[in-house]
Short mmCIF file of C-alpha atoms in Angstrom, two decimals:
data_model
loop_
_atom_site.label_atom_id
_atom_site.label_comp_id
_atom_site.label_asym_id
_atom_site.label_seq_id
_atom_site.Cartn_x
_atom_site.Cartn_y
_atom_site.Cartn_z
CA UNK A 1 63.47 19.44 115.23
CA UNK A 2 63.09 19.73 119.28
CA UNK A 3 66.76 20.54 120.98
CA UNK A 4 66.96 20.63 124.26
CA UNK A 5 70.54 20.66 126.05
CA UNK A 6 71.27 18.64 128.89
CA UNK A 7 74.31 21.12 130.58
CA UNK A 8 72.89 24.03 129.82
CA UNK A 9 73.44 25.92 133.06
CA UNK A 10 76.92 24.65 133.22
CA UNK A 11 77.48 25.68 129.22
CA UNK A 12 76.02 29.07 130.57
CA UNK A 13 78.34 29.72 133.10
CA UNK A 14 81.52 28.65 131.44
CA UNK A 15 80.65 30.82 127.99
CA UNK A 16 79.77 33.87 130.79
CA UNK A 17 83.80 34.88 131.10
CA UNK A 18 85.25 32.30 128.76
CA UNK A 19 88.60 33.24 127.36
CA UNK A 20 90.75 31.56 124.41
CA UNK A 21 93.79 29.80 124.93
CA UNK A 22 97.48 31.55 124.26
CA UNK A 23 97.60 28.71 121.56
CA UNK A 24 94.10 29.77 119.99
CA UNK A 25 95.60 33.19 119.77
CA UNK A 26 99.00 32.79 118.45
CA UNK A 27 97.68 30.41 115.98
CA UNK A 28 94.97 33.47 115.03
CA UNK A 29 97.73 36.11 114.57
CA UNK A 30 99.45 34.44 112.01
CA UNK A 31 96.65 33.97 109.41
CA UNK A 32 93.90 36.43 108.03
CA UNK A 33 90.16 35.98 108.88
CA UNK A 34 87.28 36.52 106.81
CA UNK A 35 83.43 35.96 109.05
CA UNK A 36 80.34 35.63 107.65
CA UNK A 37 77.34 36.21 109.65
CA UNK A 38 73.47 36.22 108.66
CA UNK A 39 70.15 35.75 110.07
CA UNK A 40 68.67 32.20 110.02
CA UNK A 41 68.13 31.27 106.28
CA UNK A 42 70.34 33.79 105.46
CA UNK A 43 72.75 31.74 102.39
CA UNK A 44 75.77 32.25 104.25
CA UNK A 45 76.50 28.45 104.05
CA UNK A 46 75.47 28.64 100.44
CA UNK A 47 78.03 31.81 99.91
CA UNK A 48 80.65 29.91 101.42
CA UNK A 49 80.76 26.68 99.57
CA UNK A 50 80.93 28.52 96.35
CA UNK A 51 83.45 30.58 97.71
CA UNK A 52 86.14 27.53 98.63
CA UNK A 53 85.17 25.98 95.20
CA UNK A 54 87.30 28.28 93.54
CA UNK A 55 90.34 26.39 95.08
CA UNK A 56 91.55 30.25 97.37
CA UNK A 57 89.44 29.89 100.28
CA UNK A 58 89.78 27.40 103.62
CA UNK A 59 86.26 27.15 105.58
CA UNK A 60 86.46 26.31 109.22
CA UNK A 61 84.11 23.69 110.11
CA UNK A 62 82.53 24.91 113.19
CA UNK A 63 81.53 22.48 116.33
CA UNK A 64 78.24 22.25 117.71
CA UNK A 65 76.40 20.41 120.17
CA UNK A 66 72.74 19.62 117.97
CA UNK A 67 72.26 16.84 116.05
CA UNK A 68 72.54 16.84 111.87
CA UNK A 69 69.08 18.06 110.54
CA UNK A 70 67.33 17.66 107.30
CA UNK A 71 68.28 20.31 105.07
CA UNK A 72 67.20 21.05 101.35
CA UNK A 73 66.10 17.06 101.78
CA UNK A 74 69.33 15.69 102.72
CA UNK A 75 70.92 15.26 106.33
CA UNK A 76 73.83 17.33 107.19
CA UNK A 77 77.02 15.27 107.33
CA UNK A 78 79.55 15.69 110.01
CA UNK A 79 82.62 17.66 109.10
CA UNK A 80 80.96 19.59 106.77
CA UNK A 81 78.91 22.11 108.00
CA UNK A 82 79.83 21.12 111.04
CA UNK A 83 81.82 18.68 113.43
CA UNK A 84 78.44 17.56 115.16
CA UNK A 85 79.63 16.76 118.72
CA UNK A 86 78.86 15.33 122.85
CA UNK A 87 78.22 18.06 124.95
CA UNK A 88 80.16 16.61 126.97
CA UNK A 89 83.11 17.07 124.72
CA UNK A 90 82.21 20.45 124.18
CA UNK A 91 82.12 21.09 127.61
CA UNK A 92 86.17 19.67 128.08
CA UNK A 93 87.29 21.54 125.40
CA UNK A 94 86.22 24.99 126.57
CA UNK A 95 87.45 24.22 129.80
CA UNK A 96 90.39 23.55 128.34
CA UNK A 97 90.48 27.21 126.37
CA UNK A 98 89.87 24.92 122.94
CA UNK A 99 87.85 27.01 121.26
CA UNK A 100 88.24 30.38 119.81
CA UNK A 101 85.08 31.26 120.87
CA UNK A 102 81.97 29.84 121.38
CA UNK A 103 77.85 30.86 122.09
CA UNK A 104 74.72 29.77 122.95
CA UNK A 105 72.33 29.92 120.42
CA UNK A 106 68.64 30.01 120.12
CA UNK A 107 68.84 28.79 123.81
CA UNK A 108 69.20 25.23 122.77
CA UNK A 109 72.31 24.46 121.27
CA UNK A 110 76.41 25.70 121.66
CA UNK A 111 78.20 25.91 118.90
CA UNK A 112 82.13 27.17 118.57
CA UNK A 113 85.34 27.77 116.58
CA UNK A 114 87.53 25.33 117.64
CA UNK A 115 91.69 25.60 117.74
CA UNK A 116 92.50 22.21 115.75
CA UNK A 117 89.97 23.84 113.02
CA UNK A 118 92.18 27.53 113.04
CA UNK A 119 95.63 25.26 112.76
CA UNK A 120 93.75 23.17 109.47
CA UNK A 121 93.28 26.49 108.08
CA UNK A 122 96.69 27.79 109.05
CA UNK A 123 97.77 25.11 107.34
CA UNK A 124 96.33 25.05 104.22
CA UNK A 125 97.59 28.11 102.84
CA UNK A 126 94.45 29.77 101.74
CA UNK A 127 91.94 32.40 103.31
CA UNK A 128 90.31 31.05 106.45
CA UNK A 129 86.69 31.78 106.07
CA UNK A 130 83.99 30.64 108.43
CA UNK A 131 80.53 31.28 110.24
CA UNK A 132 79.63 32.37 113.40
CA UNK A 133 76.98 33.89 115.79
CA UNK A 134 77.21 37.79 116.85
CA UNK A 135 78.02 36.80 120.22
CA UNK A 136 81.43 35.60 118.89
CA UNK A 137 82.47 38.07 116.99
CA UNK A 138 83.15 40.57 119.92
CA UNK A 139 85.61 38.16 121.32
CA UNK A 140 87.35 37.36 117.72
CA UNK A 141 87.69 40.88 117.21
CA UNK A 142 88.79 41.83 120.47
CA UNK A 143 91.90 39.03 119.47
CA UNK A 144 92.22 39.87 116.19
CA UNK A 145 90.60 43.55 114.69
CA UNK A 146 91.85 43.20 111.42
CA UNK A 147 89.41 40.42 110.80
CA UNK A 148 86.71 41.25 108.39
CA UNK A 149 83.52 40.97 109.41
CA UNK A 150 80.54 40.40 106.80
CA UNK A 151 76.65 40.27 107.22
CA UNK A 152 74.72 38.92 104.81
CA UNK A 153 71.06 39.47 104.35
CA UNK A 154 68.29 38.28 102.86
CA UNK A 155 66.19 41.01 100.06
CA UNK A 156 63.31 41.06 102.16
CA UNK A 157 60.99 39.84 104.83
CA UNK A 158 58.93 38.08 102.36
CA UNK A 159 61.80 36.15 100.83
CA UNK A 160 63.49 35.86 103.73
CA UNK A 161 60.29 33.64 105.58
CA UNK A 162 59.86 31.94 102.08
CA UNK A 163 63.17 30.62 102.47
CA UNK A 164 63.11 29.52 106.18
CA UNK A 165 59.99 27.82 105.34
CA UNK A 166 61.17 25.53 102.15
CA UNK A 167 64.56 24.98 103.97
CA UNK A 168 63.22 22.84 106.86
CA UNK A 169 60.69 21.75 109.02
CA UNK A 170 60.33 23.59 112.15
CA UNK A 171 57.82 24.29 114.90
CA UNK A 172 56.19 27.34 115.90
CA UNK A 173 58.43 27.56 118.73
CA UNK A 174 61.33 27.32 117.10
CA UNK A 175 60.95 29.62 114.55
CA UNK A 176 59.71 32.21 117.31
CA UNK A 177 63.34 30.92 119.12
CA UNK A 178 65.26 31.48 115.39
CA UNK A 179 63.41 35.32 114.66
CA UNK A 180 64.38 36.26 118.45
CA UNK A 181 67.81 35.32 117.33
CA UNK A 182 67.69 37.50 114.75
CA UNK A 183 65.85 40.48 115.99
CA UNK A 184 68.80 41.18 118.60
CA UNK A 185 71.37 40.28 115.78
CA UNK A 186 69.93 42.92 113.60
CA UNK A 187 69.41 45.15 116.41
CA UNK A 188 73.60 44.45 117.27
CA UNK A 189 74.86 45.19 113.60
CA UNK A 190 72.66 47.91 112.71
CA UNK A 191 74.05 49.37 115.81
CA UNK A 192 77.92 48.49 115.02
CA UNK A 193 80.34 49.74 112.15
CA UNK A 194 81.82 46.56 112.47
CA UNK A 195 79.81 44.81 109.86
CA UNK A 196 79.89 45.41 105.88
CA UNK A 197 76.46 44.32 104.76
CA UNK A 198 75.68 42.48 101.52
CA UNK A 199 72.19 41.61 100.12
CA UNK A 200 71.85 37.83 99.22
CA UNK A 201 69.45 37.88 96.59
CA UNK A 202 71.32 36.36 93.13
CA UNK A 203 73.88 33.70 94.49
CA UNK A 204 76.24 34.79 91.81
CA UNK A 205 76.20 38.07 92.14
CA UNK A 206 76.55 37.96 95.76
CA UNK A 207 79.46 35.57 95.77
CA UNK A 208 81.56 38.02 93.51
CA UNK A 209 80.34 40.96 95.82
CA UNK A 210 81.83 38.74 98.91
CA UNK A 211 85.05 38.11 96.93
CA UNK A 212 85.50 41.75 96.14
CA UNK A 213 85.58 42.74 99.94
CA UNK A 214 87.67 39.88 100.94
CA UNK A 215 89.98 40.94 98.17
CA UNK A 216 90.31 44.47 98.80
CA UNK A 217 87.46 46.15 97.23
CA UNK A 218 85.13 49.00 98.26
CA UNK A 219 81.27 48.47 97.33
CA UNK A 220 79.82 51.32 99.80
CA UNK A 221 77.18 52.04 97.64
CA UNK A 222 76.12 48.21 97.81
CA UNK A 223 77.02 48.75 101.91
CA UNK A 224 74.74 51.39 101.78
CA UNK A 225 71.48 50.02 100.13
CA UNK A 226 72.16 46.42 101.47
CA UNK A 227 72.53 48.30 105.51
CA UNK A 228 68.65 50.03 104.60
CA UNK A 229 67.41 46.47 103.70
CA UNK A 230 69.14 45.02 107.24
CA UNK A 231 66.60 48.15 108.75
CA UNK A 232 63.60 47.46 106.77
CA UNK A 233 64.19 43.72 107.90
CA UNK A 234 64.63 44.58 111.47
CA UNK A 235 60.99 46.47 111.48
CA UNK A 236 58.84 44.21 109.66
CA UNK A 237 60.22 41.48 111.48
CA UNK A 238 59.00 43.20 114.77
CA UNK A 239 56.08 44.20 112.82
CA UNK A 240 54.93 40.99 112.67
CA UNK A 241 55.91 39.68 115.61
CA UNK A 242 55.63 42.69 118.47
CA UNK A 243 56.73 40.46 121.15
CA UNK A 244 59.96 40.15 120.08
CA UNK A 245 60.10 43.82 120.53
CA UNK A 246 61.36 44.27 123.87
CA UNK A 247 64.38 40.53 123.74
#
């Protein structure tokens, strides 16, 4: 699916020096956070849903400015994965300092955390857990540096493309716009002790690896192994596509 957005420059230049509201982040203090980040076609969707089926964990639904696409041969519904939004909407609420924080991504869509979704959470008495872009997670942690912060990644190139491929139609373009993505997000947490990597490669497994961290738990060996696989992905990925080398 072609996206194209229509206020991009103006998206652009508000996201440039946004900054959350005080309400964003006195709402934020008052609850843990738990991120999950991953390449395109990474699971992390798939590790949080079973993850808030056990009853302990809250997902925030992010906002994003695309359209629902076909995934796993079923269209996305809104308020799910996400709250599927105008950008003109989008565009009054970061004005407004509505959002947590919010990115660009693959140069054709914004997407955001927003405050009414941090008060749900707040609310609910459980752990907050959600998804997000790298470009947000300099600003959450900057507000909050207790949050914790975990990448998820695929066992291998192979797998990785196998998965992208069976998970939705896409162009040539856009899958060149998705690996781009992903080359400078490797490049960012292989650069960055922020992150506490986990290999997705048997959902159950990797679920109870998740829950370990979130409760507590120390798995550096798994850290370890799973932070050499984020590598290995980084350089075939450029391996087979050199041009992505120097983004």
């Amino acid at each position: 699916m072609e996206v194209q957005l229509q206020h991009k420059q103006e998206f652009k230049t508000l996201l440039a020096d946004y900054q959350p509201s005080q309400e964003a982040r006195d709402t934020l203090a008052t609850m843990p956070l738990v991120i999950l980040l991953s390449v395109t076609g990474g699971g992390r969707n798939t590790i949080i849903n079973e993850l808030t089926k056990t009853g302990r964990y809250h997902y925030i639904v992010s906002d994003t400015t695309r359209p629902p696409k076909v995934r796993n041969g079923a269209l996305e519904q809104d308020g799910v994965v996400y709250h599927f939004r105008r950008e003109e909407d989008v565009l009054v609420d970061l004005r407004r300092g509505h959002y947590l924080e919010a990115e660009l991504i693959h140069d054709q869509q914004v997407s955001g955390t927003s405050v009414r979704e941090l008060q749900k959470a707040h609310d609910s008495g459980k752990v907050p857990i959600n998804e997000v872009d790298i470009g947000g997670t300099d600003a959450i942690a900057s507000i909050k540096p207790d949050t914790l912060f975990l990448f998820i990644v695929p066992p291998s190139y192979a797998e990785w493309m196998r998965r992208l491929k069976t998970r939705e139609d896409m162009s040539d373009e856009e899958l060149v716009n998705r690996l781009t993505t992903a080359v400078r997000m490797l490049r960012t947490v292989l650069a960055n002790d922020r992150f506490v990597f986990v290999v997705n490669d048997d959902l159950d497994e990797v679920v109870k690896t998740v829950d370990d961290y979130i409760s507590g738990e120390r798995h550096d060996l798994h850290d370890a192994s799973a932070k050499a696989v984020t590598l290995r992905l980084y350089h075939e990925t450029i391996a087979h596509y050199p041009q992505l080398a120097e983004n």
